[in-house]
Coordinates of C-alpha atoms and ligand atoms in Angstrom, one line a residue:
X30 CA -26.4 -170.2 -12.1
X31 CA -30.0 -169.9 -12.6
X32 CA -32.6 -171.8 -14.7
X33 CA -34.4 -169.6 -17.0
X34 CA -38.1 -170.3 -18.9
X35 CA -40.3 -168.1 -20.4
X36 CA -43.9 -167.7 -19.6
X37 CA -46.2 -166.1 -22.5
X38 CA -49.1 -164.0 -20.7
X39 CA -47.3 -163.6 -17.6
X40 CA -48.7 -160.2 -16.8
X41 CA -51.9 -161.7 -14.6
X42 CA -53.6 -165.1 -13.1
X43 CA -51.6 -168.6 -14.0
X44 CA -48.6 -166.9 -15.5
X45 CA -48.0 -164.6 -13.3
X46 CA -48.6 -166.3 -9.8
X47 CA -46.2 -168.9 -11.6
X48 CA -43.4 -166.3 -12.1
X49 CA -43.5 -165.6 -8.4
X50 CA -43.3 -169.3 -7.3
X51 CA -40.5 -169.7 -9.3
X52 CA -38.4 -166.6 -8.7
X53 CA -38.8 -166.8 -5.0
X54 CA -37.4 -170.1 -5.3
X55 CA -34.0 -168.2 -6.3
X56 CA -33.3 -170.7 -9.0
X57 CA -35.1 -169.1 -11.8
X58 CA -34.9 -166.4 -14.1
X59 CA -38.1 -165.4 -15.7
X60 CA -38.6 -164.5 -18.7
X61 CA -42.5 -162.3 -18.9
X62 CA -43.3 -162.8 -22.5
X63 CA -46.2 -160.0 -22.7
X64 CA -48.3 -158.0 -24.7
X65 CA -48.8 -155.4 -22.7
X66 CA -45.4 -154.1 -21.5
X67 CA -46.1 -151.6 -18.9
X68 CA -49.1 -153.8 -17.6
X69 CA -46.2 -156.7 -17.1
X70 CA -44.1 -154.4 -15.4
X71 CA -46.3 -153.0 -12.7
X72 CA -47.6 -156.5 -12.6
X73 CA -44.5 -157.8 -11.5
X74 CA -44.1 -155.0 -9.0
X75 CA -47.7 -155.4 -7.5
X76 CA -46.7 -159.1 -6.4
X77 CA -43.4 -158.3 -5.5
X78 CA -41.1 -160.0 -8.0
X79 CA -37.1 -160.0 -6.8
X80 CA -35.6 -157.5 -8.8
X81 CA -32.9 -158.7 -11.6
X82 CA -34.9 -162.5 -11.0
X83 CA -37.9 -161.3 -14.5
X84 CA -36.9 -159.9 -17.4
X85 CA -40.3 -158.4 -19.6
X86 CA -40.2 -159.3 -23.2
X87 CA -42.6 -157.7 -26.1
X88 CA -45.0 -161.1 -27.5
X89 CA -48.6 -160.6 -28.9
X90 CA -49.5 -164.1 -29.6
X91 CA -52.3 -162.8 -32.2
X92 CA -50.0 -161.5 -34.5
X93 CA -47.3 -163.9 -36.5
X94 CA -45.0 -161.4 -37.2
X95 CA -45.0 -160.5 -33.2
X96 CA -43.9 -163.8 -32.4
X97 CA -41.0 -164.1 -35.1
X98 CA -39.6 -160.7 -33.5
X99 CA -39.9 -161.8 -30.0
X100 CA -38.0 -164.9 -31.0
X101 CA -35.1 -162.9 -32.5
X102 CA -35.4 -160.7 -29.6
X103 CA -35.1 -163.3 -26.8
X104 CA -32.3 -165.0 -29.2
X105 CA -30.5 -161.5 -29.1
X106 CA -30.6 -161.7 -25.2
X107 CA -28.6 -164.2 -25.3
X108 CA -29.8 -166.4 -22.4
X109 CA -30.5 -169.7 -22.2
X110 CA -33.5 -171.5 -22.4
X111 CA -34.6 -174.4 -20.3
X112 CA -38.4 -174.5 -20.0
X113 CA -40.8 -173.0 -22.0
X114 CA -44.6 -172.3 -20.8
X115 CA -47.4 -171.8 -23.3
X116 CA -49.6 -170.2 -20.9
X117 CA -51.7 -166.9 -22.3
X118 CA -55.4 -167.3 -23.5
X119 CA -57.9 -165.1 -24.4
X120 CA -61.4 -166.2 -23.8
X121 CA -64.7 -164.6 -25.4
X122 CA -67.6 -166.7 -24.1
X123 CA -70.0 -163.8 -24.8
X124 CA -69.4 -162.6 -28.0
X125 CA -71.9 -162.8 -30.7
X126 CA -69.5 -162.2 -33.5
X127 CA -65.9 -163.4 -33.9
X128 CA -62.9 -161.1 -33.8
X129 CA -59.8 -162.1 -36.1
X130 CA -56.0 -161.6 -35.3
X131 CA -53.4 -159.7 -37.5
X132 CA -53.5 -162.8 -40.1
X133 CA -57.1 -162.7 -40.6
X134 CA -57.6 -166.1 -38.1
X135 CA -60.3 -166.4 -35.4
X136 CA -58.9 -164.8 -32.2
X137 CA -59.3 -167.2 -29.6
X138 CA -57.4 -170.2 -31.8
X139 CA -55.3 -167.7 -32.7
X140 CA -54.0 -166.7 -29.6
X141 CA -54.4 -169.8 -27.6
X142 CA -53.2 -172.2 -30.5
X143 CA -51.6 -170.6 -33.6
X144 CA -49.5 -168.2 -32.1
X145 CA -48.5 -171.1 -29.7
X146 CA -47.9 -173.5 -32.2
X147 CA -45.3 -171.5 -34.3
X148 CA -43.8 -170.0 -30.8
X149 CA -43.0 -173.1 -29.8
X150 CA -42.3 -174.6 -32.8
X151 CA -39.3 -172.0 -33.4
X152 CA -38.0 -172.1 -29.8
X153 CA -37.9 -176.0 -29.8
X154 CA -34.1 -175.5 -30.9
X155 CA -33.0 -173.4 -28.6
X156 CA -34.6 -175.8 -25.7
X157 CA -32.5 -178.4 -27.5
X158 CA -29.3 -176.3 -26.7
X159 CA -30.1 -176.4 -23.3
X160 CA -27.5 -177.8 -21.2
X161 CA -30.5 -178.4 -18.1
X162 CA -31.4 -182.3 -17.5
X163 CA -34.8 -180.9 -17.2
X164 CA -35.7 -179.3 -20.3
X165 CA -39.4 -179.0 -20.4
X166 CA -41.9 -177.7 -23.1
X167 CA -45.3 -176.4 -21.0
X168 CA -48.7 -176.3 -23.0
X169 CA -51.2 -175.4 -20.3
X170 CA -54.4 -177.7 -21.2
X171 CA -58.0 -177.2 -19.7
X172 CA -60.6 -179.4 -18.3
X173 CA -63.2 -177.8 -20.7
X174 CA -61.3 -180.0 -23.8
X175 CA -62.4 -183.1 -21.8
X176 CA -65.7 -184.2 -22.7
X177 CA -64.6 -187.3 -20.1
X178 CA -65.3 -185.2 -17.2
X179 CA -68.5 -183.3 -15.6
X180 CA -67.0 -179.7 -16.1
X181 CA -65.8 -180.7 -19.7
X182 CA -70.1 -181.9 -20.7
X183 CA -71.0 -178.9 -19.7
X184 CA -72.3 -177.2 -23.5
X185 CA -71.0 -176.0 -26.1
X186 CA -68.4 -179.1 -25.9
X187 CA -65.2 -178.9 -27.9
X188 CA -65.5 -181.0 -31.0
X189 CA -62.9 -180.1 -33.7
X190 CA -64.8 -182.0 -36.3
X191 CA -63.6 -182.5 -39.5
X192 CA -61.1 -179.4 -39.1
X193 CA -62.8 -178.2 -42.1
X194 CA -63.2 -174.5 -40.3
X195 CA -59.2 -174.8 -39.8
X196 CA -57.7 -176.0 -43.0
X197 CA -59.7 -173.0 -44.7
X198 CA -57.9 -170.5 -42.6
X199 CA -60.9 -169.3 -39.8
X200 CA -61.3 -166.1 -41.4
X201 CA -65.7 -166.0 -41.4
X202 CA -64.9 -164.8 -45.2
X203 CA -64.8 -168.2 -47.0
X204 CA -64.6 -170.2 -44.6
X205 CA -65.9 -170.6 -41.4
X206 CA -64.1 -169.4 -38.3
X207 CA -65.0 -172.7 -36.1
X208 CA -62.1 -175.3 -36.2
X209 CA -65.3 -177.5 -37.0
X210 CA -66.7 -175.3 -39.8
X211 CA -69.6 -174.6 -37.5
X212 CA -71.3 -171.4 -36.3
X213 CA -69.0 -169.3 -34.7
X214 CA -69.7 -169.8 -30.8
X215 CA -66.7 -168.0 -28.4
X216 CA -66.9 -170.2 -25.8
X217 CA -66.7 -173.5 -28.1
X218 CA -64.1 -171.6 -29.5
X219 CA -61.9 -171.6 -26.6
X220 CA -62.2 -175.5 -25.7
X221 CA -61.3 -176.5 -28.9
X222 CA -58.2 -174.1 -28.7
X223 CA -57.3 -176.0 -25.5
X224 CA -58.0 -179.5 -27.4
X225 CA -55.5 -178.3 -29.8
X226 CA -53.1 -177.5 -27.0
X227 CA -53.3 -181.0 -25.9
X228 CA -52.7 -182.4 -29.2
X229 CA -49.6 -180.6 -30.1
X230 CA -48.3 -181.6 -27.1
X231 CA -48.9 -184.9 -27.6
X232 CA -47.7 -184.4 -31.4
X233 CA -44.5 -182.8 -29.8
X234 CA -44.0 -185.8 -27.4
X235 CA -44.2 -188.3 -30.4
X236 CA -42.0 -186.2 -33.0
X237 CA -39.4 -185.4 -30.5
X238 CA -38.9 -186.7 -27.2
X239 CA -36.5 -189.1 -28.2
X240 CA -34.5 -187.4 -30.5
X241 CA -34.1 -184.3 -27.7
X242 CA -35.1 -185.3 -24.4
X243 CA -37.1 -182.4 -23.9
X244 CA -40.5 -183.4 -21.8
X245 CA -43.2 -182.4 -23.5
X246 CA -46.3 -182.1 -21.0
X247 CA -49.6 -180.5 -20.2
X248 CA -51.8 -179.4 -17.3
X249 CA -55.1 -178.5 -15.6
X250 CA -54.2 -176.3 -13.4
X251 CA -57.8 -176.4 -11.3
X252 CA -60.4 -174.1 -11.7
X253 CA -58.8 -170.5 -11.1
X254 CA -62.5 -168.7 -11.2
X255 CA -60.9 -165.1 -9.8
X256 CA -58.4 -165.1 -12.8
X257 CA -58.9 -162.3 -15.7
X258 CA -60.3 -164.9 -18.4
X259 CA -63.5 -164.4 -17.2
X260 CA -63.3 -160.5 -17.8
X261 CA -65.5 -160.8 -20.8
X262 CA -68.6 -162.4 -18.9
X263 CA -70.9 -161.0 -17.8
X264 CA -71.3 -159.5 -14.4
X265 CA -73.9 -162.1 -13.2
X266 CA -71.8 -164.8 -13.9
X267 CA -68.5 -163.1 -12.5
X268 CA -70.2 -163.3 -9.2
X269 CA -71.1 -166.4 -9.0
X270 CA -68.6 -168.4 -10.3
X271 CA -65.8 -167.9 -7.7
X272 CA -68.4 -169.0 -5.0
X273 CA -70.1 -171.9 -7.3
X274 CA -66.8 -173.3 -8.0
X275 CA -65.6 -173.4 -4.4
X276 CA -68.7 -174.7 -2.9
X277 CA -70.5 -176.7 -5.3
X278 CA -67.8 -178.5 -7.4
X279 CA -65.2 -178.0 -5.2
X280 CA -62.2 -177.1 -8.3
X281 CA -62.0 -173.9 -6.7
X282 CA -58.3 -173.4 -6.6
X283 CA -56.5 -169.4 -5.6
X284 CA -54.1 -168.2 -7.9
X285 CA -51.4 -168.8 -5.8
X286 CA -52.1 -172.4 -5.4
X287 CA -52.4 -172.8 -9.3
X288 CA -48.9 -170.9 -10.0
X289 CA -47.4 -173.2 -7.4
X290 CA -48.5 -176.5 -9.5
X291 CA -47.6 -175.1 -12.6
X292 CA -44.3 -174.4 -11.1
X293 CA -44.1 -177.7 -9.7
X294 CA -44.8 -178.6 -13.5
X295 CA -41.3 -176.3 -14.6
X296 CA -38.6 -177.3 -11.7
X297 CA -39.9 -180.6 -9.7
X298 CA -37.8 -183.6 -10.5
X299 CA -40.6 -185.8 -9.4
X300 CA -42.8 -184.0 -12.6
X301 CA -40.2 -185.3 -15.5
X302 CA -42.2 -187.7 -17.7
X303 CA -42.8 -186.4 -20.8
X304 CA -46.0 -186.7 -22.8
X305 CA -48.3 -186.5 -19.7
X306 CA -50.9 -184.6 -18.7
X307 CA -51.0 -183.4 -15.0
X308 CA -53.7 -182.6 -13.0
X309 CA -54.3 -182.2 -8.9
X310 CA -56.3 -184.3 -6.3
X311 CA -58.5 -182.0 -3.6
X312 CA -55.2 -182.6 -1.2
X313 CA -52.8 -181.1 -4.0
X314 CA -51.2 -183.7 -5.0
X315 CA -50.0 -184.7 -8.8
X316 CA -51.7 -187.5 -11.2
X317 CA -51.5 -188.2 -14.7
X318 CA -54.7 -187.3 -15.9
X319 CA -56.7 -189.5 -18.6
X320 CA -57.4 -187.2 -21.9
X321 CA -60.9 -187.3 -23.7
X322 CA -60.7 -189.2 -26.6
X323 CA -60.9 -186.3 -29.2
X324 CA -57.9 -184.7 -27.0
X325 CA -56.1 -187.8 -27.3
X326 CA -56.7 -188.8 -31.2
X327 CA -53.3 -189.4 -32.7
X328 CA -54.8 -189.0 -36.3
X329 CA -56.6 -186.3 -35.5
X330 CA -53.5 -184.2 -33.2
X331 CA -51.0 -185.5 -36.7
X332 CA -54.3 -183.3 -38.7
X333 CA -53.9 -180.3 -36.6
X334 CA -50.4 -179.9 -36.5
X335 CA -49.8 -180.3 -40.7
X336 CA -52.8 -177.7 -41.0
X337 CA -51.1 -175.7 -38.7
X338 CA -48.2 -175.7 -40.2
X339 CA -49.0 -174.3 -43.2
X340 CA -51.2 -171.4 -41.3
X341 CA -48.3 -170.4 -39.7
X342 CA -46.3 -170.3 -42.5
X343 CA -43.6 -173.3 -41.5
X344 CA -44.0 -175.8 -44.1
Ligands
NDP18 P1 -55.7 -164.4 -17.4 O1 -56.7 -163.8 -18.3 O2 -55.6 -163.9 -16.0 O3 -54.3 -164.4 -18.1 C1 -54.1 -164.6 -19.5 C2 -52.8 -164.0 -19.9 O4 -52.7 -164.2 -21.4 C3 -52.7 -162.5 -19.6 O5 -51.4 -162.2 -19.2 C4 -53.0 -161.9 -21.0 O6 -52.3 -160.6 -21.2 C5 -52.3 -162.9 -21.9 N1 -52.7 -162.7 -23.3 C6 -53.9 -162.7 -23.8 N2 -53.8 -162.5 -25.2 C7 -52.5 -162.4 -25.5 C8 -51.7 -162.1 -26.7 N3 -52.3 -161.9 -27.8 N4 -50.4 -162.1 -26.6 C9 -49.8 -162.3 -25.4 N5 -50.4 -162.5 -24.3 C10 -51.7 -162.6 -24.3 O7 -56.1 -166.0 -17.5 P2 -55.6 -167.3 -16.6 O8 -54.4 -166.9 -15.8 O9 -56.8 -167.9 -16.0 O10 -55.2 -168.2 -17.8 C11 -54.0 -168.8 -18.0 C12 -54.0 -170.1 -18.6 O11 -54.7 -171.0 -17.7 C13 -54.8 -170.2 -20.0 O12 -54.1 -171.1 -20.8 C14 -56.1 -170.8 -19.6 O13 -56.7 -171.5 -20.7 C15 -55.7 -171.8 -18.5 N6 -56.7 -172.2 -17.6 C16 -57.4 -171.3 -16.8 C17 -58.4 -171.8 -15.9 C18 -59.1 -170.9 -15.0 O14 -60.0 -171.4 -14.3 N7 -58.8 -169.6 -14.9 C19 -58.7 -173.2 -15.9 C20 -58.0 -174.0 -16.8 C21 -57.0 -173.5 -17.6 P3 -53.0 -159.2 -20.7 O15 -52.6 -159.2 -19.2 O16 -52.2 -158.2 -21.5 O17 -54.4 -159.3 -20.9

């Protein structure tokens, strides 16, 4: 019988050229965990997906309740669950004011983190009743949460701060909507959403890799510059990024190449060690990458996930 894992944001870039590697491997049942339905569905279709290999499933990340319901609605389906991939972001690197999801919480943390957070957090059981010996738990990272590489210097750099921003909820009322309690700033925003990423899966590694043998792991995929994240820029920089990236820095990767790592990240054997964080040499090949230090602060990932907690309503 097949393997199944769920992939949130499925519907384009990452997730979805990850859904094909997989399904055309024949060992994997997909599970598209998507806002937009129809958008998923024609997705699918548009890159060819084996039909009866994907099943599309009804998640907005930006709304709690959302992400409760999707839960009892892939529990209802009663498949198995084997690897879960935290995969859908939203990214807003030119707005001038924040946007808030259907808690009242800065989108981008929201999204990328929070909805993350409890997602995960409630499907952690069912990956423990997995009868795979692979059982993973997937938080795709960034190289824009390292301030220990080039790309990752590049300003605004991710600094959670204090977390005062978090702890008061991100809602720009009475408190601000920066993790750091800072001016909001969209594309700060996202890297520290993808430092948090890397911290609960660190935290996840620490609470409960022993006690359930899941691997708990992270990735940077490679610089994907064609994907939909940059929709939001603006044209200029639309243009020139794809090109910049392949010939100046040379972390241009396709979207084909990226869905095949993070795939390799879901099924290869070889990939198996839990608490790592994977990245790729210019010939494709694996490493365990070295995190910043902010993105590797045990105090400071313990911080996150409490606060976290309580946003999301699982103390
Ligand atoms: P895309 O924008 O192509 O894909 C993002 C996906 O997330 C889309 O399917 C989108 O859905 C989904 N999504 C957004 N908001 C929500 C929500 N509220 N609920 C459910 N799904 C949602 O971006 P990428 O494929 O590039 O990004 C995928 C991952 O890769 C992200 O975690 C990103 O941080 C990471 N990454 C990307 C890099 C790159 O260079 N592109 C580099 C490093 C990391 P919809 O189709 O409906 O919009």
């Amino acid at each position: 019988t097949k393997s199944s894992c769920i992939i949130t944001g499925a519907s384009s870039g990452l997730g979805l050229a990850t859904a094909k590697a997989l399904t055309e491997s024949g060992e994997w049942h997909v599970v598209m965990a998507c806002r937009d339905f129809l958008k998923a569905e024609k997705a699918a279709k548009s890159v060819g997906l084996p039909k009866g290999s994907y099943t599309v499933m009804h998640l907005d990340l930006a709304s709690l309740e959302s992400v409760r319901q999707f839960v009892t609605n892939f529990r209802n389906s009663g498949m198995p669950l084997d690897v879960l991939v935290c995969n859908a972001a939203v990214y807003f690197p030119t707005a001038k004011e924040p946007t808030f999801s259907a808690e009242g919480f800065e989108l981008s943390v929201a999204t990328n983190h929070l909805g993350h957070f409890l997602l995960a957090r409630l499907l952690l059981e069912d990956l423990e009743k997995s009868q795979s010996k692979a059982k993973r738990l997937i938080i795709v990272g960034s190289i824009t949460g390292n301030t220990n590489t080039l790309a990752g210097n590049i300003p605004p750099k991710a600094n959670l701060g204090d977390l005062r921003g978090l702890s008061g909820g991100l809602n720009g009322v009475n408190a601000s909507p920066m993790i750091d309690g800072g001016a909001f700033d969209g594309a700060k925003a996202y890297k520290d959403s993808k430092v948090c990423n890397m911290l609960t899966m660190q935290e996840f590694h620490r609470r409960y890799h022993e006690k359930t043998g899941i691997a708990f792991t992270s990735l940077y995929p490679g610089c994907i510059a064609t994907t939909g994240l940059f929709r939001s820029h603006i044209p200029l920089f639309r243009t020139l990024f794809p090109p910049f990236q392949k010939y100046i820095t040379k972390g241009f990767v396709s979207e084909e190449e990226s869905g095949k790592r993070l795939a390799q990240v879901v099924s290869d054997p070889s990939l198996s060690k839990s608490g790592v964080y994977w990245s790729w040499n210019n010939d494709s090949s694996s490493f365990e990458n070295v995190l910043s230090e902010e993105a590797s602060n045990q105090d400071k990932a313990k911080k996150v996930w409490e606060i976290s907690e309580k946003l999301v309503g699982l103390e």
